[in-house]
Structure formats: C-alpha cells, structure tokens
XYZ file of C-alpha atoms in Angstrom:
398
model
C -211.905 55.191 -62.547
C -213.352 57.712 -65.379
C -211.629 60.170 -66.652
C -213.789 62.921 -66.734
C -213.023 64.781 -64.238
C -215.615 65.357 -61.315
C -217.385 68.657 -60.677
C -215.654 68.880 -57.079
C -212.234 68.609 -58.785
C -212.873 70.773 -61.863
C -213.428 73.478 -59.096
C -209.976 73.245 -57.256
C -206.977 74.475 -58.023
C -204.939 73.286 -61.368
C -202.299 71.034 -58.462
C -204.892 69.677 -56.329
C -206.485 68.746 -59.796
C -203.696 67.110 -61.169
C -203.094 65.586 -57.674
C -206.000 63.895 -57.815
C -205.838 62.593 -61.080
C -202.776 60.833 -60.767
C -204.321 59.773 -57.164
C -207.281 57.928 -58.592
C -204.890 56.660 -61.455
C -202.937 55.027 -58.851
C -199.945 54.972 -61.041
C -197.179 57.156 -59.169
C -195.878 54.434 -56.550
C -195.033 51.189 -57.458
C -191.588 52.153 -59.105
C -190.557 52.233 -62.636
C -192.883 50.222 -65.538
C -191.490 48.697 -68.907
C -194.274 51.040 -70.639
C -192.755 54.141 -69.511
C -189.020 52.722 -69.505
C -189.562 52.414 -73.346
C -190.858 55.517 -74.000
C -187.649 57.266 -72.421
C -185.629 55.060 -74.003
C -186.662 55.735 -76.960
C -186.157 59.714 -76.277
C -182.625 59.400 -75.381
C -181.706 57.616 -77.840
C -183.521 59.490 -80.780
C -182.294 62.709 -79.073
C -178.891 62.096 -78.206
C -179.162 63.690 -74.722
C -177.508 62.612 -71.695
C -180.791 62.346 -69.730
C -184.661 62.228 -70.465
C -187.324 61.539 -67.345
C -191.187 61.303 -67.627
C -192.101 62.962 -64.186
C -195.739 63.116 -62.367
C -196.475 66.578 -60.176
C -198.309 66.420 -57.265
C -198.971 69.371 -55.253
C -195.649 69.944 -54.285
C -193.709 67.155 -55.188
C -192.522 65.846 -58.381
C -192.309 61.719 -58.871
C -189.584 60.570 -61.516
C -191.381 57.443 -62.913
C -188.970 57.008 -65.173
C -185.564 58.331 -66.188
C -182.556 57.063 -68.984
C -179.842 58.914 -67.083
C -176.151 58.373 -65.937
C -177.073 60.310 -63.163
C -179.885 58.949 -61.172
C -182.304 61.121 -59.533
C -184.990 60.712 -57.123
C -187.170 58.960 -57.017
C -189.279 62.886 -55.518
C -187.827 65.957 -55.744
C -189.169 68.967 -54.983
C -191.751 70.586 -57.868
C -190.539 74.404 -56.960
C -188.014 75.357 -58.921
C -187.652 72.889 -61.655
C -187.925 72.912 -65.271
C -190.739 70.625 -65.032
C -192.672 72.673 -62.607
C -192.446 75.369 -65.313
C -193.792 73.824 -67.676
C -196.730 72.752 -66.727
C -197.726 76.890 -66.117
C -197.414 76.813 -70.097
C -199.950 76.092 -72.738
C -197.296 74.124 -74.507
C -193.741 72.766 -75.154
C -191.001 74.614 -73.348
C -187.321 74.688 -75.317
C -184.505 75.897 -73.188
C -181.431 76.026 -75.787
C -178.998 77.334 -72.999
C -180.609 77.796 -69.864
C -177.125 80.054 -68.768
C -177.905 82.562 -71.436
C -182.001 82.632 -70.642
C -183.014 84.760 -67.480
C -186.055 82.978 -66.573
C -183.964 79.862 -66.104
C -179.720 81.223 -65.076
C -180.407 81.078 -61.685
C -182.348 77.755 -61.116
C -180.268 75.597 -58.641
C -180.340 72.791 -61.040
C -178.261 74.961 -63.199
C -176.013 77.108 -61.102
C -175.498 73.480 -59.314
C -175.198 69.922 -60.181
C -176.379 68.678 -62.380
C -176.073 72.007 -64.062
C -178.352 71.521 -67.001
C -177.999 74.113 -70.014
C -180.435 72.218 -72.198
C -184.214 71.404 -71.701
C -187.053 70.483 -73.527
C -190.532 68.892 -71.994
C -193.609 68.806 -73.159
C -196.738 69.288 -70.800
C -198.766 65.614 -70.760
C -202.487 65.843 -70.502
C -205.180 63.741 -68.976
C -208.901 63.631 -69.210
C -211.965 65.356 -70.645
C -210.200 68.615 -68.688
C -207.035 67.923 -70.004
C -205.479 68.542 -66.682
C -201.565 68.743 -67.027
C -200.417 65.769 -64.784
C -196.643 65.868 -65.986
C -193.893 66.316 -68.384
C -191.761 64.260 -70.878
C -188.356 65.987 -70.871
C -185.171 66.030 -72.038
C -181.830 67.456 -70.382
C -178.386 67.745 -71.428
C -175.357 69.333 -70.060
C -174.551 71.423 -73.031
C -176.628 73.432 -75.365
C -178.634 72.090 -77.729
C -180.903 73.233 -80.279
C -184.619 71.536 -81.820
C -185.675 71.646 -85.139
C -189.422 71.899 -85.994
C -189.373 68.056 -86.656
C -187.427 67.197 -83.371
C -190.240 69.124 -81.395
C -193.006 67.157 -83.494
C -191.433 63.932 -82.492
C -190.844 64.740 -78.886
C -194.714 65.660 -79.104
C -195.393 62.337 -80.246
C -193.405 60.986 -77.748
C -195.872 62.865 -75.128
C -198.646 61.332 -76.838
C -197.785 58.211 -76.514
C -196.945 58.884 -72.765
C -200.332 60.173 -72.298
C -202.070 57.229 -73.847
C -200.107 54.526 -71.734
C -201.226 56.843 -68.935
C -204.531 56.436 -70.082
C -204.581 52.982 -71.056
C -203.964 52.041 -67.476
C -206.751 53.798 -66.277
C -208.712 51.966 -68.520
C -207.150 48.633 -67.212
C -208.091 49.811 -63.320
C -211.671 50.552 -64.690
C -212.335 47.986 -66.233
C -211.074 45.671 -63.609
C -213.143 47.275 -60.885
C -216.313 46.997 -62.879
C -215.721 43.162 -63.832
C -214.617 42.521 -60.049
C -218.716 43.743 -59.609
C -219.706 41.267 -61.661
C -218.968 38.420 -59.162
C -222.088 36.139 -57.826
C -223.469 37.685 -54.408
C -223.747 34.774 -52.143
C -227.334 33.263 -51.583
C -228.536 31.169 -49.178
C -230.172 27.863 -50.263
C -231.366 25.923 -47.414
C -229.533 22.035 -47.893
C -227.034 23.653 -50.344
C -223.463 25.643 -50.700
C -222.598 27.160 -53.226
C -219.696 28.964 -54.141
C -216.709 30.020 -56.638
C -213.516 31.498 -57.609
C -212.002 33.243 -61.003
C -208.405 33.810 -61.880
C -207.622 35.872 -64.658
C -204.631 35.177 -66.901
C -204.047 39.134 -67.190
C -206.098 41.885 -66.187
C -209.525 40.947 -67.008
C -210.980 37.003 -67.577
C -212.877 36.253 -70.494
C -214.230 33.485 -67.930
C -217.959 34.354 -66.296
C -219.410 32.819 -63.630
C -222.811 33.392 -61.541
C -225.644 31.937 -59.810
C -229.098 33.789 -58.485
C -232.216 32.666 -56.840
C -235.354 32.648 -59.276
C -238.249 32.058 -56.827
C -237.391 28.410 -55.112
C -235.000 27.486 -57.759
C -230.964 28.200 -58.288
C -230.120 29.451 -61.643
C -226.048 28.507 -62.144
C -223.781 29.786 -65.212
C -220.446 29.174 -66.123
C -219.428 30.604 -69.463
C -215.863 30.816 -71.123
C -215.204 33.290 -74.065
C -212.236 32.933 -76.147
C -209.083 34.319 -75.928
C -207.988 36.406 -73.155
C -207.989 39.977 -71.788
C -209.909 43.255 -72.247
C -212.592 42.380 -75.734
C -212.886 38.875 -73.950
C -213.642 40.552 -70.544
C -216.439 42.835 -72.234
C -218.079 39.834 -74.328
C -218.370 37.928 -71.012
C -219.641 40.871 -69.129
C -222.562 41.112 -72.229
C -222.898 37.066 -71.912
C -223.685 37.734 -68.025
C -225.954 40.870 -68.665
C -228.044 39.365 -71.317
C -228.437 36.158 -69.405
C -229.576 37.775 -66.049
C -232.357 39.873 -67.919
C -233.663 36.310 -68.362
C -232.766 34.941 -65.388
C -236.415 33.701 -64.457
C -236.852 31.276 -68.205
C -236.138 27.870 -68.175
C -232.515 27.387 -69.296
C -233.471 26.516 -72.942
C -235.386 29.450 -73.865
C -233.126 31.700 -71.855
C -229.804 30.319 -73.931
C -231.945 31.011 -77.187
C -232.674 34.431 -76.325
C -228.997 34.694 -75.418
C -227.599 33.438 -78.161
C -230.108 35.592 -80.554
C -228.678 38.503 -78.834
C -225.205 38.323 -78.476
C -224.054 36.408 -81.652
C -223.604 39.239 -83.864
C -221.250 40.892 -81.028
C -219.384 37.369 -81.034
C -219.559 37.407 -85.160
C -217.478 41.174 -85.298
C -215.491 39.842 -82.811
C -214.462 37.185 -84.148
C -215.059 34.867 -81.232
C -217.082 32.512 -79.065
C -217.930 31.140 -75.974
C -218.901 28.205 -74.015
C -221.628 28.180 -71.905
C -222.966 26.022 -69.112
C -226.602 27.341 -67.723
C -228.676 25.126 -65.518
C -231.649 25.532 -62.732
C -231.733 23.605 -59.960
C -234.981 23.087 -57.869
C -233.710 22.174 -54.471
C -236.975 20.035 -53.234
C -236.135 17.375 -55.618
C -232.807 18.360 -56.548
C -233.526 17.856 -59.969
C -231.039 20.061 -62.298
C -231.902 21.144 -65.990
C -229.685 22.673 -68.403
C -228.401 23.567 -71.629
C -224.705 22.904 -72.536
C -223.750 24.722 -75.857
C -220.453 22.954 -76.355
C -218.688 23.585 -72.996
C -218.608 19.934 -70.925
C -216.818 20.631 -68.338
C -218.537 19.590 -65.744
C -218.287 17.114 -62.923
C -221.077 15.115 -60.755
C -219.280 13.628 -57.778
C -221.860 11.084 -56.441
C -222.280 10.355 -52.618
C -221.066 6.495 -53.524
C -217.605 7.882 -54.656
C -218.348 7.716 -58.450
C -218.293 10.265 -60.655
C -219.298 11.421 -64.733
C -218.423 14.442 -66.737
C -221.679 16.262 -67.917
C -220.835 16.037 -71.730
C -222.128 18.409 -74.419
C -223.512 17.321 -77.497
C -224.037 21.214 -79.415
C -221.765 23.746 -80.574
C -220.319 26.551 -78.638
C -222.259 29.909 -78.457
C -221.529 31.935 -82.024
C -220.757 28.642 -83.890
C -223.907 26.808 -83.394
C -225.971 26.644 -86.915
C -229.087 29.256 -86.547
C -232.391 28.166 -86.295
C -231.366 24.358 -84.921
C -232.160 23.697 -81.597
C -229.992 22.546 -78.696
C -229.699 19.393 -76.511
C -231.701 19.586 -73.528
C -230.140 18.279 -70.349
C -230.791 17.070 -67.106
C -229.414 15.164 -64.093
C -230.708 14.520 -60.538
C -228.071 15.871 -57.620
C -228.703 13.675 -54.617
C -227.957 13.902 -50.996
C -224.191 13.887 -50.576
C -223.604 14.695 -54.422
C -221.522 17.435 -55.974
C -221.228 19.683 -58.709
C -218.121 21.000 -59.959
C -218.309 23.777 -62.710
C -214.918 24.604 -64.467
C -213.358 26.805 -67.169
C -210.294 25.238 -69.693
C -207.996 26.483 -67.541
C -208.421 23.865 -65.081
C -207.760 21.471 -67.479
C -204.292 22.694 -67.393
C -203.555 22.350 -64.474
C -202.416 19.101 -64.946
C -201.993 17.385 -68.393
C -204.860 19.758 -70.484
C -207.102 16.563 -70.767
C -210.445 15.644 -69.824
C -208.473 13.397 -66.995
C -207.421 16.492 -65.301
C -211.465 16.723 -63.975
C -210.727 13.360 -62.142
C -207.828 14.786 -60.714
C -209.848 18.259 -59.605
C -212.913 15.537 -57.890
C -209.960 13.831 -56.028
C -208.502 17.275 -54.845
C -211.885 18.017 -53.344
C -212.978 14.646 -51.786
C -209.325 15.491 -50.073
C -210.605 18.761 -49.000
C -212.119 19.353 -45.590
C -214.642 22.297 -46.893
C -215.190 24.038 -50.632
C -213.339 26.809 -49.057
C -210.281 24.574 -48.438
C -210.802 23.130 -51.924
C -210.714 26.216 -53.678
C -207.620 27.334 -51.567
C -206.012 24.283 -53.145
C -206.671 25.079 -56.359
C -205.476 28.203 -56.218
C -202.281 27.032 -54.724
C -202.339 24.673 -57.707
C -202.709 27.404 -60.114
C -199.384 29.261 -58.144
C -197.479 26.342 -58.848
C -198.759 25.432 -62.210
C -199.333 27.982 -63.782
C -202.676 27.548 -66.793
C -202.165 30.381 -69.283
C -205.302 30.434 -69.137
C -208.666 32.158 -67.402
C -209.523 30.002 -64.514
C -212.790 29.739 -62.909
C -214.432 26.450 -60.762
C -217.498 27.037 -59.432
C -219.161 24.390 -56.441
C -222.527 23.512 -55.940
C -223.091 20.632 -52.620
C -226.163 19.190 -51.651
C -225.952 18.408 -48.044
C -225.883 14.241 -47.361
C-alpha cells in the first residue's frame, strides 16, 4: 500500500483517517511483534517507569500493540477517556507530571481508579504524506514524575523510530504485493504445460521467473540475483522488466541488451545474477538459449535419461564487457522435460549438482507438475533452503 494518503480519505474525518491507515497497514491484529517489543523495552528501561505501551486508535477503540508493564492491559480498550486519546487532539508531546494536581486529567477513571496513573508522557506518532496521527508512544507511572528537555528529545526519538518500523512494514506489504504481480500469467501452448512456483526466504525473492508467448514461440526465464530480500527483490524485478521490453529478440541479443542495461544497477549494488533465457518453437521443439553462468537446468528425456544444461559464461554483472556469450541449444522431444531451478533447490538435499537428479526422480514419481511442485514445497517445509526457491516446468506432451 502507499502512503500517501488518498483524496477520499484526506476528506474524512481525522479517526476515520487514521482508521484507515492502520487498516490498509494491516498491522493492528496479529498480536505483539519483536520490532515494537524493543522499542518499549527500551522506554522502560531508559525511563524508569513502571509501564510504557505503543497503542494504535481506531475510531473508537484503542489497540495496545505493545506494552512493558506489570500490569497487563488489553489487548482494546476504549479510546474515550484515555491519555492516549488526548493526545492525539495535540500538535505535540503531552507531559502529565501529576495527573491528581492537573484538571484536565483528576478525574479520568484511569486515575481516580486502577491503575491510578499520576504520571504520563506520549508522544503523537505520525504516518504518511498527511502525517495522520495513528497512535502514541507513552509512558505511565504510578507516582509523579518529571522530564527534562533531553528526556522529552529521547522519548521523541523513541516515536521516531516507532513511526519508521510502522513504516517500514508498509513498505514490506508493498513491495510484496507488487512482486506477487510479477508472476508468469499462464499461456496456453498447444502440446505443452508449463508452469512454476517461487518461495522466498523472507519477504521478497531475489529469484525471477517468467515465460510469454512471442508469436508461435515460448520465451522462458529463470534468473537468480544474489543475496536475499528487499535490493535483491528490486534488481530482479528490473532483470524481468528489461527483459520483457525485449521479449520478441532472439535470446542472444535480448541477454546483450539486458546485460547493457542493468549492469551498472548490479555494479552500485554490488551484486549479480544468474540468468537462464531460452525460446522454444513448439513445431519442432527446438529450444535456444543463452546461459550466463546459471546451469541449473535439467532435460529429463522420454527414455528415462537425463543431462544438466551446463553454462560455459559468467553470471550477469561479472561477465567481461564487450565478449560475447555461449550460444545454446537443445531439441525437447515428445515425452521430454524441462526443469528450471534456482540454488535453493540445490539445498534441498546435499547443495550439490546431485541434488538435480534427486529433483528429476521426485517428478518422474509425481502423477502431474502440480503434484510435483506440491512435493517440493513439502520438501522445502521439511528442509528448509535458506535460500530463494523457484523451479519452473516446461513438458512436451509424448
């Protein structure tokens, strides 16, 4: 989801704003997270109070996502009437030294009753390009307290940080949804199936995967970027982009194109990737491709033999400029398959190039690709990579 907030919303009133917000953030069920544990942590400790709580408001209803407290509260509690609620009608920190001795506050239940708090201080936490309020970082004691100008700076900071883990997993749910876009439609090849799966190792794989129709032909990818997570999600997501706007050139030309494009992101990054990219033409079957240092992938024959497609160049943002690449090709007969991989499948056995044997003898067992890619997923449950997986099937009927 963005952040900026939409027109419709910027319209409404300042709790169906915030409700929103923290609606499309999708963070206020699901219990309490280690990124927000820490932050409160942190705040009791530096602060010496008997409680602090980061809280979300709703409309009505305010959600204690987390709390460092003898006295546990929640998980919702009303939003009328609290300290919290207050706050967020303020344009900035509110300091309550003795809540007894300050009229706006003596005759809040939470003070004339349990748990009879005389100290509070929250600050307001912000969100988007509106900087609606969405919550509060507070603390609470029992007896009265005072802040110094630095104490207030670093409970500020503390609200910061609160805000940008608040943030941050927007970011995560955003990114996620657009890479989950990026998956391969299905086609229909007449005489063929073809299809895939991708497991990430955390939010986002650096693995890509896709196939298209160009005219008669099938135009198949499987690239693998390294490392893991969000800058190897983005670099695959500019592999697949830059490929697609050449989806109709033979696989040579299109990889050299590619690879003029996208090696100076790879260079700042520090990275690269591994890339297989072939085009089948159905009538004949015939499959050419260019393999710049991936080799990971395995022609099952109709006889019951098999061979790993090796590569002969260097990955993507390692190969020498200027020197051309290994052209390759193979002929996929009645009855044969192809299946693509990432390095994670590799470990899910012994990390070797024997592992492929052992991924062709899961899917003779299988009754369907379907079934075969439900057993490597159970696979992956059991044993787990550490890695981005991705296996990607292409059958020729017999």
């Amino acid at each position: 989801m963005s952040l900026t907030t939409s027109s419709s919303i910027a319209h409404a009133s300042p709790e169906a704003r915030r409700a929103a917000l923290l609606a499309a953030l999708d963070v206020v069920e699901g219990g309490p997270e280690a990124r927000f544990e820490r932050i409160t942590r942190i705040a009791r400790e530096a602060f010496g109070v008997t409680g602090s709580f980061l809280n979300l408001a709703g409309e009505s209803v305010l959600t204690i996502k987390s709390q460092q407290s003898d006295q546990h509260f929640g998980p919702t509690i009303p939003l009328q009437d609290t300290f919290c609620g207050r706050t967020l009608g303020e344009t900035g920190p509110v300091v309550v030294e003795d809540a007894t001795a300050d009229t706006r506050y003596a005759d809040m239940p939470m003070v004339v009753d349990d748990p009879n708090v005389r100290f509070y201080a929250g600050v307001p936490l912000r969100l988007g390009d509106d900087e609606v309020k969405v919550g509060t970082l507070c603390l609470v004691d029992q007896v009265p307290r005072t802040l110094s100008d630095d104490d207030l700076a670093l409970l500020e900071e503390l609200g910061v940080w609160a805000e940008r883990e608040l943030a941050a997993g927007a970011d995560e749910d955003r990114l996620r949804a657009v890479l989950a876009g990026l998956e391969p439609a299905a086609v229909a090849l007449p005489g063929y199936r073809i299809a895939g799966m991708s497991i990430p190792h955390g939010v986002v794989s650096g693995d890509l995967h896709e196939w298209h129709r160009s005219g008669d032909d099938l135009v198949v990818t499987l690239a693998d970027v390294m490392g893991k997570g969000m800058s190897a999600g983005l670099l695959a997501a500019n592999i697949r982009g830059a490929l697609l706007a050449r989806g109709d050139d033979r696989p040579d030309v299109a990889v050299a194109g590619l690879e003029a494009q996208i090696t100076p992101d790879l260079g700042r990054a520090e990275s690269f990737a591994t890339l297989f990219h072939g085009r089948l033409a159905p009538a004949t079957g015939r499959l050419d491709f260019t393999d710049a240092g991936h080799g990971l992938v395995l022609h099952l024959r109709v006889d019951g033999s098999e061979a790993v497609l090796r590569s002969f160049d260097l990955p993507l943002g390692l190969h020498p400029a200027g020197l051309g690449r290994t052209p390759g090709s193979l002929d996929l007969g009645a009855g044969d398959v192809l299946v693509l991989v990432s390095d994670g499948a590799l470990e899910l056995w012994d990390s070797t190039l024997a592992s492929l044997s052992r991924l062709g003898h899961l899917y003779r067992e299988a009754a369907d690709i379907e079934d075969f890619l439900a057993r490597v997923r159970a696979r992956a449950a059991e044993h787990d990579p550490g890695d981005d997986l991705t296996v990607v099937v292409v059958a020729r009927d017999a």
